[in-house]
PDB file of C-alpha atoms and ligand atoms in Angstrom:
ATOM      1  CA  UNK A   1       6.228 -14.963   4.081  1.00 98.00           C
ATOM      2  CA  UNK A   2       5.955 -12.508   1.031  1.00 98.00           C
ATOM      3  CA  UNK A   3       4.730  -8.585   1.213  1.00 98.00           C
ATOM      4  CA  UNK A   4       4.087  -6.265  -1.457  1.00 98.00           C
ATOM      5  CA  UNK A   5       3.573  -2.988  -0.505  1.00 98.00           C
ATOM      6  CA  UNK A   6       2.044  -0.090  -3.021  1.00 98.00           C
ATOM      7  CA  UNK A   7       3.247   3.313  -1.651  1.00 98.00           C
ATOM      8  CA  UNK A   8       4.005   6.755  -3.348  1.00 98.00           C
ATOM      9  CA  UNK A   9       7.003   7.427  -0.666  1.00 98.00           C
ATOM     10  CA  UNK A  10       8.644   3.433  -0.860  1.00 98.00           C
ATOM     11  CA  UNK A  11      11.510   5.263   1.564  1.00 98.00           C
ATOM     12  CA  UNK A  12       9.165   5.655   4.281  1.00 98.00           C
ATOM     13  CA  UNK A  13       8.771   1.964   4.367  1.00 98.00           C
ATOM     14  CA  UNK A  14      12.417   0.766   3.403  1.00 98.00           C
ATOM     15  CA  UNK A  15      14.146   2.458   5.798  1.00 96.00           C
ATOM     16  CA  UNK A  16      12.468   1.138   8.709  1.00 98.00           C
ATOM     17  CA  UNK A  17      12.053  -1.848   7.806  1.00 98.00           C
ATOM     18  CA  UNK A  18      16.121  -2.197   7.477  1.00 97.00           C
ATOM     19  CA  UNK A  19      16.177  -1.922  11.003  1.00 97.00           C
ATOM     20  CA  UNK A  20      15.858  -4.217  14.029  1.00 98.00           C
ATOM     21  CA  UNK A  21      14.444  -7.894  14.047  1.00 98.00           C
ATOM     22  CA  UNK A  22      12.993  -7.076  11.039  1.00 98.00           C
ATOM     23  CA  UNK A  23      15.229  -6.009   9.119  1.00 98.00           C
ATOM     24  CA  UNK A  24      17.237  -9.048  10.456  1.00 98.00           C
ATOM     25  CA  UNK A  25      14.316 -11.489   8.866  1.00 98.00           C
ATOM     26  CA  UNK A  26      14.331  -9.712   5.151  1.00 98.00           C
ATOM     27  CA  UNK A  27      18.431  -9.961   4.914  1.00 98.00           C
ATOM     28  CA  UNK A  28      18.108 -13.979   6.404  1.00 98.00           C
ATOM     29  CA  UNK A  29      15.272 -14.510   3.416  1.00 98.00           C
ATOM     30  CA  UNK A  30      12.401 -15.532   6.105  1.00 98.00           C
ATOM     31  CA  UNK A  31      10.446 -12.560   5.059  1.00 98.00           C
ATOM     32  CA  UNK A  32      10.585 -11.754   1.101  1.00 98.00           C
ATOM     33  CA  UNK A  33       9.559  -7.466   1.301  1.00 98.00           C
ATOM     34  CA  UNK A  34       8.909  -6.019  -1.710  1.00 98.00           C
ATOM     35  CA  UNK A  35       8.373  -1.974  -1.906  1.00 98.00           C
ATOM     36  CA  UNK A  36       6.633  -1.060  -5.021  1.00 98.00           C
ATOM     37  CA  UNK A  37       6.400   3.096  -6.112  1.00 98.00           C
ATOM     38  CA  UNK A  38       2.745   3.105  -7.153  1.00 98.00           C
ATOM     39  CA  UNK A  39       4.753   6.026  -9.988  1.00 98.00           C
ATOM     40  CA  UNK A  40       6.417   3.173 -11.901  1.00 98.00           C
ATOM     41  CA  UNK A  41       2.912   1.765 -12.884  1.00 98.00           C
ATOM     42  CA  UNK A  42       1.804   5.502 -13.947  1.00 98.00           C
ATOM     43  CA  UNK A  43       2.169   5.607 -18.064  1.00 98.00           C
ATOM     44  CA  UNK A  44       2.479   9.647 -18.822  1.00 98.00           C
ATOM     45  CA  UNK A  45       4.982  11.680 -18.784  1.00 98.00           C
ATOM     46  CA  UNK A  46       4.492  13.433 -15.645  1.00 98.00           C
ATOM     47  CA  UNK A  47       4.005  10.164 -13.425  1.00 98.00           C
ATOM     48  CA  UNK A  48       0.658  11.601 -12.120  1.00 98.00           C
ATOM     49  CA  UNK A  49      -0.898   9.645  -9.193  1.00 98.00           C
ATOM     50  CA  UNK A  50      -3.759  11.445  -8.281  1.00 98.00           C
ATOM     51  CA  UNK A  51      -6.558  13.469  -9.746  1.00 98.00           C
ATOM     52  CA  UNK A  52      -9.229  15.911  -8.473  1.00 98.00           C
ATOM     53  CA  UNK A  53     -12.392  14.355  -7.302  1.00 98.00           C
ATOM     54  CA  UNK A  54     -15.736  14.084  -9.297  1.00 98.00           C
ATOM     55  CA  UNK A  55     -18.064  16.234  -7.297  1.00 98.00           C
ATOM     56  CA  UNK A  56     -15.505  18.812  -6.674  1.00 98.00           C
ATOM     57  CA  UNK A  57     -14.544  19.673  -2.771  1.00 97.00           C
ATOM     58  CA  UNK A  58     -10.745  19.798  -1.523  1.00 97.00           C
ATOM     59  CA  UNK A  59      -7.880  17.148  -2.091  1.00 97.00           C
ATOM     60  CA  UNK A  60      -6.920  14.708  -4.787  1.00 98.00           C
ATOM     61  CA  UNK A  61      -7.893  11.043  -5.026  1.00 98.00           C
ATOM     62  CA  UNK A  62      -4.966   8.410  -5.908  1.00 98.00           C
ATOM     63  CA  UNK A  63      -5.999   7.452  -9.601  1.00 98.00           C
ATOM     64  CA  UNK A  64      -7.125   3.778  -9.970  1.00 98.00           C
ATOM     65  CA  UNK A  65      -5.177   2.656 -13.069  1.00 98.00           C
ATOM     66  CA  UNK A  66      -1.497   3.080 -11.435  1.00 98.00           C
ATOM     67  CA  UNK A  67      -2.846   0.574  -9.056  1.00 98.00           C
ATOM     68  CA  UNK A  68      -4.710  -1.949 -11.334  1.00 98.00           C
ATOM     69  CA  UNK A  69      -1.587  -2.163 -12.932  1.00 98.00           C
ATOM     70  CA  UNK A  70       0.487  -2.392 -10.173  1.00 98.00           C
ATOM     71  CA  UNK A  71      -1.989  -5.616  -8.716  1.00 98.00           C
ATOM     72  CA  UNK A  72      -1.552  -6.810 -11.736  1.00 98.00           C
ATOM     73  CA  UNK A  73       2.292  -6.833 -11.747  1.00 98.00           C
ATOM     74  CA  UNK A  74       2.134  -8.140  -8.297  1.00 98.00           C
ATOM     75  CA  UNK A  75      -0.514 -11.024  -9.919  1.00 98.00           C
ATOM     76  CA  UNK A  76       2.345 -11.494 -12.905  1.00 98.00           C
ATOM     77  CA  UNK A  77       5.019 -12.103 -10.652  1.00 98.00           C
ATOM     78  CA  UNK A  78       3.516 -13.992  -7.513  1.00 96.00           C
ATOM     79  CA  UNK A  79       0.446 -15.694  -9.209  1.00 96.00           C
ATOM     80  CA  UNK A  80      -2.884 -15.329  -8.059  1.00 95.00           C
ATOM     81  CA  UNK A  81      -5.232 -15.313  -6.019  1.00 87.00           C
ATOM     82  CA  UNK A  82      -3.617 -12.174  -4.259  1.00 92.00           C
ATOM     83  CA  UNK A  83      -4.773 -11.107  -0.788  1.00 98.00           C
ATOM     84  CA  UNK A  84      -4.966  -7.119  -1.168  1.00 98.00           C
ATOM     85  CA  UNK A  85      -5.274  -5.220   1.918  1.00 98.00           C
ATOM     86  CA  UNK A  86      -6.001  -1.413   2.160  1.00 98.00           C
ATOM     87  CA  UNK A  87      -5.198   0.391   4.737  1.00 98.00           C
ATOM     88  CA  UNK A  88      -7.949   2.895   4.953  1.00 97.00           C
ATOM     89  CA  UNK A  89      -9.557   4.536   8.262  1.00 97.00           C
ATOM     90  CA  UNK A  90     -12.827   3.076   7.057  1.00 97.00           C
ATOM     91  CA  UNK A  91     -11.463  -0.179   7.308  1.00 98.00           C
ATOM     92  CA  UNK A  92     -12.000  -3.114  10.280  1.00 98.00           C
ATOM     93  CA  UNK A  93      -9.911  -2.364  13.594  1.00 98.00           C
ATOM     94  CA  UNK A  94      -6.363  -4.252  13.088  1.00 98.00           C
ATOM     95  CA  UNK A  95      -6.185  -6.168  15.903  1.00 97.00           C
ATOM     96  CA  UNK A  96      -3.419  -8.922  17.435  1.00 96.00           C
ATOM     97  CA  UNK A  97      -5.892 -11.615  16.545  1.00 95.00           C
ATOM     98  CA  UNK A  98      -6.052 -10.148  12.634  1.00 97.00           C
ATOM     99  CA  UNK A  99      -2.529  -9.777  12.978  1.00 98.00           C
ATOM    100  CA  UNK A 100      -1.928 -13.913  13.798  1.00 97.00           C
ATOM    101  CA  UNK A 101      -4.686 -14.590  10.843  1.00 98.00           C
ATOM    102  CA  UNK A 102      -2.795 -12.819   8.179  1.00 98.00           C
ATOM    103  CA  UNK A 103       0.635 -14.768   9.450  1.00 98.00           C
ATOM    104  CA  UNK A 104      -1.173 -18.192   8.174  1.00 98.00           C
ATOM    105  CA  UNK A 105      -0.877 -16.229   4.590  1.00 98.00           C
ATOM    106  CA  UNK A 106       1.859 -17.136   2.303  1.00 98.00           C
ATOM    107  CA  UNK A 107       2.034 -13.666   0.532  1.00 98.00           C
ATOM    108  CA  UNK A 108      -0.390 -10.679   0.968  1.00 98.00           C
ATOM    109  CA  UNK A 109       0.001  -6.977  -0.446  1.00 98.00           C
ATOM    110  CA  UNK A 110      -0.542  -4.014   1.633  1.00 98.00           C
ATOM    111  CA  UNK A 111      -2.112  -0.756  -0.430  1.00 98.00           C
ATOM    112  CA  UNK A 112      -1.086   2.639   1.384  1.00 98.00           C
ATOM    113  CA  UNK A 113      -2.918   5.827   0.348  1.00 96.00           C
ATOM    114  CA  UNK A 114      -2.414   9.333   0.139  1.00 94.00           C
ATOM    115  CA  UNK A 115      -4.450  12.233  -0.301  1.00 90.00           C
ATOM    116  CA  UNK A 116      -8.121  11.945   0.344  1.00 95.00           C
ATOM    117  CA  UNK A 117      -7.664   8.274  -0.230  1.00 96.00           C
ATOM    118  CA  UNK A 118      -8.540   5.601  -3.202  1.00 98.00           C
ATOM    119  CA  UNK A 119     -10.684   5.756  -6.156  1.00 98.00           C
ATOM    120  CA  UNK A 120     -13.552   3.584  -4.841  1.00 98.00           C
ATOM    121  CA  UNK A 121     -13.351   1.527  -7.840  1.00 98.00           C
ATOM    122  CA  UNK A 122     -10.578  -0.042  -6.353  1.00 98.00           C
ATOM    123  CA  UNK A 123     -12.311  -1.674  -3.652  1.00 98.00           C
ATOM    124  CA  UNK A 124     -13.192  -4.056  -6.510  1.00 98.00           C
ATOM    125  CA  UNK A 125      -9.701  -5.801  -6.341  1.00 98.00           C
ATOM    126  CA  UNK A 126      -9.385  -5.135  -2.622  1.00 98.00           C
ATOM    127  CA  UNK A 127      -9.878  -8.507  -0.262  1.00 98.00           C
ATOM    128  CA  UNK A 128      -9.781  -6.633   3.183  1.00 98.00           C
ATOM    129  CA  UNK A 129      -9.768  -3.330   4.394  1.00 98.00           C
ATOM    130  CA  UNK A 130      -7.949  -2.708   7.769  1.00 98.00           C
ATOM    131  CA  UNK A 131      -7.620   0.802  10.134  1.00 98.00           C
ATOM    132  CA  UNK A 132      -5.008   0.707  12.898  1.00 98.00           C
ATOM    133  CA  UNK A 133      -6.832   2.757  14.992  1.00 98.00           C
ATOM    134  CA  UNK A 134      -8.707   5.770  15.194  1.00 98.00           C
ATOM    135  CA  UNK A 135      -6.539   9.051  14.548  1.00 97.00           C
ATOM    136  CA  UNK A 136      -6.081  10.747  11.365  1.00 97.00           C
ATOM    137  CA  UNK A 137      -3.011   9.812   9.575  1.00 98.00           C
ATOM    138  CA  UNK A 138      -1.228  11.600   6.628  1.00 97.00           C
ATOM    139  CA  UNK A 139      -1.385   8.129   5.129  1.00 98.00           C
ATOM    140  CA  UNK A 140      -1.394   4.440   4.928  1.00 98.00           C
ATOM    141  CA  UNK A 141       2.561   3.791   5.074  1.00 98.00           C
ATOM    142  CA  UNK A 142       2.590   3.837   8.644  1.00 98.00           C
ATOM    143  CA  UNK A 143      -0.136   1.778   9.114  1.00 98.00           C
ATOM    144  CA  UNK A 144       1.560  -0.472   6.543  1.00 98.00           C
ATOM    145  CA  UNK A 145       4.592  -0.792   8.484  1.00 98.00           C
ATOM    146  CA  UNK A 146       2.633  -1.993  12.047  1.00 98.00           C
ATOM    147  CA  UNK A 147       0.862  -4.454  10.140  1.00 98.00           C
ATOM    148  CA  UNK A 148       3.462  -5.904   8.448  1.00 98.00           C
ATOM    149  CA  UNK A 149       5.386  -5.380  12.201  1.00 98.00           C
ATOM    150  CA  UNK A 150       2.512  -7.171  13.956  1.00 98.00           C
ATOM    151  CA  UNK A 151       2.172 -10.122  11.400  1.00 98.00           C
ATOM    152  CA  UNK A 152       5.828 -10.785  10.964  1.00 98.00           C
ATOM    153  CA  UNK A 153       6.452 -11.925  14.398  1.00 97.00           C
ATOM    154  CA  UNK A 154       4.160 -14.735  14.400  1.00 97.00           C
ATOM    155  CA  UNK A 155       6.177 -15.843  11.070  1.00 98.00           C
ATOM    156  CA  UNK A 156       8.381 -19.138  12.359  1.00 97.00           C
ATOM    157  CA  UNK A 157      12.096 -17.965  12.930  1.00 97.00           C
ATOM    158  CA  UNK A 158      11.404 -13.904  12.639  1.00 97.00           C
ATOM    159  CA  UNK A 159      11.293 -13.639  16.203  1.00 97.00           C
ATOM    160  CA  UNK A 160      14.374 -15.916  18.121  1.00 87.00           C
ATOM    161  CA  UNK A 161      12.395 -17.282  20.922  1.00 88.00           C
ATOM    162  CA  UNK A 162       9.082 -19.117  19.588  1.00 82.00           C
ATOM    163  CA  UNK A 163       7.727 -19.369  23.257  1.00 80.00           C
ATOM    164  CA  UNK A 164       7.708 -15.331  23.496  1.00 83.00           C
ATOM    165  CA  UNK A 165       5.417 -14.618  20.724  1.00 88.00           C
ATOM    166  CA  UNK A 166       2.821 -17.467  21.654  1.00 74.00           C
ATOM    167  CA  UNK A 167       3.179 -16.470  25.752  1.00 73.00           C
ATOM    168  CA  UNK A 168       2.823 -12.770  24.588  1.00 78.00           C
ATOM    169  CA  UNK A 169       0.878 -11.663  27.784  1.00 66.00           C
ATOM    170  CA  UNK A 170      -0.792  -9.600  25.444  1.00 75.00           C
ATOM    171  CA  UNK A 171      -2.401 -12.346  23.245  1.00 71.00           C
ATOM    172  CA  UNK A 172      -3.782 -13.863  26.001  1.00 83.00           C
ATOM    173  CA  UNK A 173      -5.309 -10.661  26.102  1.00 93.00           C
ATOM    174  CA  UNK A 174      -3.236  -9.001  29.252  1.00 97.00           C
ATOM    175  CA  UNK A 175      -0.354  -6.050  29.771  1.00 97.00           C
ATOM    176  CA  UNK A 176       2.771  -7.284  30.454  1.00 97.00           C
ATOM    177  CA  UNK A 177       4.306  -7.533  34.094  1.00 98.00           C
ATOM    178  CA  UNK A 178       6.758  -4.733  35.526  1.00 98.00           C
ATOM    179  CA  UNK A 179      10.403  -5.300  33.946  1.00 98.00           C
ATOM    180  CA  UNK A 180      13.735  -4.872  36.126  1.00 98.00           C
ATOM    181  CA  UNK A 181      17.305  -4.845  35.339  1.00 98.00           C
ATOM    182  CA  UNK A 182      20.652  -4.210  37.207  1.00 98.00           C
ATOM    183  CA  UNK A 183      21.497  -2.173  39.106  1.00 98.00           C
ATOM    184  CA  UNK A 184      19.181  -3.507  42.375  1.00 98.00           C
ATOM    185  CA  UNK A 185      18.740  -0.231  43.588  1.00 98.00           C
ATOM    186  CA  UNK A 186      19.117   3.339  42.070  1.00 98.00           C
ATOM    187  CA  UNK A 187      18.692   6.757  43.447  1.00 98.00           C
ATOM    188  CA  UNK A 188      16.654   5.190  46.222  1.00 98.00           C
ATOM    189  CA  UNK A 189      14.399   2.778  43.852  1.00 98.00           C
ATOM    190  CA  UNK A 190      14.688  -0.374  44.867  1.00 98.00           C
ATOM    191  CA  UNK A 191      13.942  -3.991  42.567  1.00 98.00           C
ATOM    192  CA  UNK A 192      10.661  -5.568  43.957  1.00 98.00           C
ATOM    193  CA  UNK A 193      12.315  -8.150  46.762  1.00 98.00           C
ATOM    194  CA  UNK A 194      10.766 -11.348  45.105  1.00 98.00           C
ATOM    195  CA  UNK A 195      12.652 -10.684  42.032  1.00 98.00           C
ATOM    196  CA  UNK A 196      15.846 -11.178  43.713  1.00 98.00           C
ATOM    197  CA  UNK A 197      14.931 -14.090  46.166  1.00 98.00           C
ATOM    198  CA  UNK A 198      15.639 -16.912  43.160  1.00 98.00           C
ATOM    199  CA  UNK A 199      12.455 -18.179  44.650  1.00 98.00           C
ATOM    200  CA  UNK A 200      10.711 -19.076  41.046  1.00 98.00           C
ATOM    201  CA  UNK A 201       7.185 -20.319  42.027  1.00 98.00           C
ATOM    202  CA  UNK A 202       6.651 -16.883  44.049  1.00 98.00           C
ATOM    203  CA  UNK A 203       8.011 -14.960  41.182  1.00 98.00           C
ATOM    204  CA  UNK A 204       6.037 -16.478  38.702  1.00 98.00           C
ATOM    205  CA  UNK A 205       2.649 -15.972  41.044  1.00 98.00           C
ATOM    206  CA  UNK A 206       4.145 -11.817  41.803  1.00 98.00           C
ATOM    207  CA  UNK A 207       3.932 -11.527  37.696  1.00 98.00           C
ATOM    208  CA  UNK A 208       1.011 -12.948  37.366  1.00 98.00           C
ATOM    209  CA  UNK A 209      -1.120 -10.659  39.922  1.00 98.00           C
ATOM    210  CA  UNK A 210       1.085  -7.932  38.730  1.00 98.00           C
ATOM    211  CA  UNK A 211      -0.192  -8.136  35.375  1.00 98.00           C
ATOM    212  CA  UNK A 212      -3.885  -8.662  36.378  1.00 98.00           C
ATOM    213  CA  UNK A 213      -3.899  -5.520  38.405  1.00 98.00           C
ATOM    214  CA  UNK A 214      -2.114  -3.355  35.866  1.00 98.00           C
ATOM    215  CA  UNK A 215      -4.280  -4.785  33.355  1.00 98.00           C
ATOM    216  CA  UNK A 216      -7.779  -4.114  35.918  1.00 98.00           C
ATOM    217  CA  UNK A 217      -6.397  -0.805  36.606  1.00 98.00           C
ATOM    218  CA  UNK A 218      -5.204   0.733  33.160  1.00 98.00           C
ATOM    219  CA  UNK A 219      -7.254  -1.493  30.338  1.00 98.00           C
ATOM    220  CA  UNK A 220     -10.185  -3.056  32.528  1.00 98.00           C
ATOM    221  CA  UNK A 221     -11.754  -3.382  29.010  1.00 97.00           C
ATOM    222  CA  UNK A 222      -9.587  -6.222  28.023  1.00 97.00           C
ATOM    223  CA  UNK A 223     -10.069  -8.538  31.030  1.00 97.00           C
ATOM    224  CA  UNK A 224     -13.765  -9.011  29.424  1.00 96.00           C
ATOM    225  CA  UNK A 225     -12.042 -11.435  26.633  1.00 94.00           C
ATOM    226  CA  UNK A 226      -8.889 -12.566  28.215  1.00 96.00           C
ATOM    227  CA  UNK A 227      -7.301 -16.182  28.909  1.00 95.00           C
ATOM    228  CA  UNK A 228      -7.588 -16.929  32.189  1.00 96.00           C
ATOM    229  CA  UNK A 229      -6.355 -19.678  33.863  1.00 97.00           C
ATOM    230  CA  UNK A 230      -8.210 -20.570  37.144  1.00 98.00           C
ATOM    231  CA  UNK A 231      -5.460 -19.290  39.360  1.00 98.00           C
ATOM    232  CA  UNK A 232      -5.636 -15.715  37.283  1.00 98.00           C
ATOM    233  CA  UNK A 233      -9.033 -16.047  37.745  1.00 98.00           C
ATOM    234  CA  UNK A 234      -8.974 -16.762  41.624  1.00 98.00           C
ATOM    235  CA  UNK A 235      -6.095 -13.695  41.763  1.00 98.00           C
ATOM    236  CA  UNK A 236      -8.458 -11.212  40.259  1.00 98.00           C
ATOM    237  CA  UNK A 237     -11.271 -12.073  42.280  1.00 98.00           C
ATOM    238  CA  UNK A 238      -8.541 -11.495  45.679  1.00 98.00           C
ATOM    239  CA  UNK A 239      -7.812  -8.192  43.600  1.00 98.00           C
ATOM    240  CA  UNK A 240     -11.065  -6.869  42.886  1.00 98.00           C
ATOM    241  CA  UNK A 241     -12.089  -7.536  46.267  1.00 97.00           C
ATOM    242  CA  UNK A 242      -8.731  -5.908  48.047  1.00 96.00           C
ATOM    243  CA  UNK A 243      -9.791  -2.746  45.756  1.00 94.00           C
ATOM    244  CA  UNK A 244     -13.431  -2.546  46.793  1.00 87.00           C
ATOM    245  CA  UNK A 245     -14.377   0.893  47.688  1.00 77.00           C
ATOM    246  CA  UNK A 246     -11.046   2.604  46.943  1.00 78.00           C
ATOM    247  CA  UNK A 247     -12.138   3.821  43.482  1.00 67.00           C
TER     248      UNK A 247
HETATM  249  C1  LIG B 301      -5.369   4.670   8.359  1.00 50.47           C
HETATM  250  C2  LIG B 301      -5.189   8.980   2.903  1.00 50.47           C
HETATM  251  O1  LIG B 301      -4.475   7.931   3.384  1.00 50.47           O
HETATM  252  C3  LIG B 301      -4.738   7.506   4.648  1.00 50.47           C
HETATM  253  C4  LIG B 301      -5.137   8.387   5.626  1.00 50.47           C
HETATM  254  C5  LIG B 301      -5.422   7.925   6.895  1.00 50.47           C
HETATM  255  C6  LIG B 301      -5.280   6.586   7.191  1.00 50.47           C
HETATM  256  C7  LIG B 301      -4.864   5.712   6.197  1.00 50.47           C
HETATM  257  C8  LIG B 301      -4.575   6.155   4.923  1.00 50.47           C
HETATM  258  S1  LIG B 301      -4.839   4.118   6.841  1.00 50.47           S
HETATM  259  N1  LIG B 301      -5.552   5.965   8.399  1.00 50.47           N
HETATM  260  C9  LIG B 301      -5.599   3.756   9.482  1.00 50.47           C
HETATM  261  O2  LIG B 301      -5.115   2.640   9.474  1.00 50.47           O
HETATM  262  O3  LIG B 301      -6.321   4.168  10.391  1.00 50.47           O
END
């Protein structure tokens, strides 16, 4: 899978992306990343970027010709149609269902702005418009970097183990299960017993309610759209009922 990103600070996205599975993908050629500096598409002498608003109030607003161009470099280059996202707080919530959508994509390019955003004229050229979540952000290269994060893994052969990104507990809408490593017990915290008992059927079933409960207790907002099976179903009814009255 292709990404072109459109950023006035391309080392805020390089250097993470260097790192981890990631950056493991873009040197083995599975993902193609490329960082474009919205500045080499500027044509004066000064490389300007941005402009004062019409209207007047505070801030600058990223020009839109630096970016027509640089779509349109992107357009030379790939071919079109392009898939242009901006990453703007006005856009739809980026979610793990958007995130496997965009994976089905052979190429898409990822718009980060600065300042007090885009020219609205370049809406005109834009195909979605995502927010990550609702903060306020300096910018759109972080958000950049979790989508492209978010959509990478469900690319074939980014992430080793297939299985893990499909079983995500979290895309069938859950939190994930309490994690334990060695050593079995450390300043007087032990590892739950049925992790060590090599009894698989109970451990399975301990993860399983784990995750429900966790899940009713911190994020009861996501059971409402969650893949169930009829024994998670049967555990969070034994739950909900064990808790009744104690909150
Ligand atoms: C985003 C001005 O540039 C910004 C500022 C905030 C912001 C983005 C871009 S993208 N917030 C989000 O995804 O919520």
């Amino acid at each position: 899978m292709t990404f072109d990103i459109v950023t006035i600070f391309p080392a805020m996205i390089e250097q993470p992306l260097a790192a981890g599975i990631i950056g493991r993908a873009i040197a083995r050629g599975t993902l193609d990343v490329k960082v474009r500096d919205l500045r080499d598409f500027t044509i004066d002498r000064h490389r300007v970027v941005d402009d004062v608003p019409y209207g007047g109030g505070p801030g600058m607003v990223l020009k839109p010709d630096p970016i027509f161009r640089a779509l349109d470099a992107v357009e030379a280059e790939r071919g079109a149609p392009l898939t242009v996202i901006m990453m703007s707080p006005q856009g739809r919530p980026f979610t793990q269902a958007e995130a496997q959508r965009l994976s089905g994509l052979a190429h898409v390019v990822l718009l980060c702005g600065r300042y007090e955003g885009f020219d609205d004229r370049v809406r005109e050229r834009v195909t979605e418009e995502l927010s990550i979540g609702d903060y306020v952000l300096t910018g759109g290269e972080l958000p950049a970097l979790v989508v492209l994060d978010a959509v990478a893994r469900f690319v074939p052969g980014v992430v080793g183990d297939e299985q893990s990104v499909v079983e995500d507990s979290f895309s069938r809408g859950l939190l994930d299960f309490p994690q334990f490593t060695r050593p079995p017990e450390i300043a007087d915290l032990r590892v739950p017993d049925v992790l060590l008992s090599g009894n698989h059927a109970e451990i399975r079933r301990w993860r399983k309610r784990e995750a429900l409960s966790r899940t009713l207790e911190r994020r009861p907002d996501l059971l409402d759209d969650a893949r169930l099976d009829e024994e998670e179903r049967q555990m969070l009814r034994e739950i909900k009922g064990a808790r009744h009255g104690r909150d």
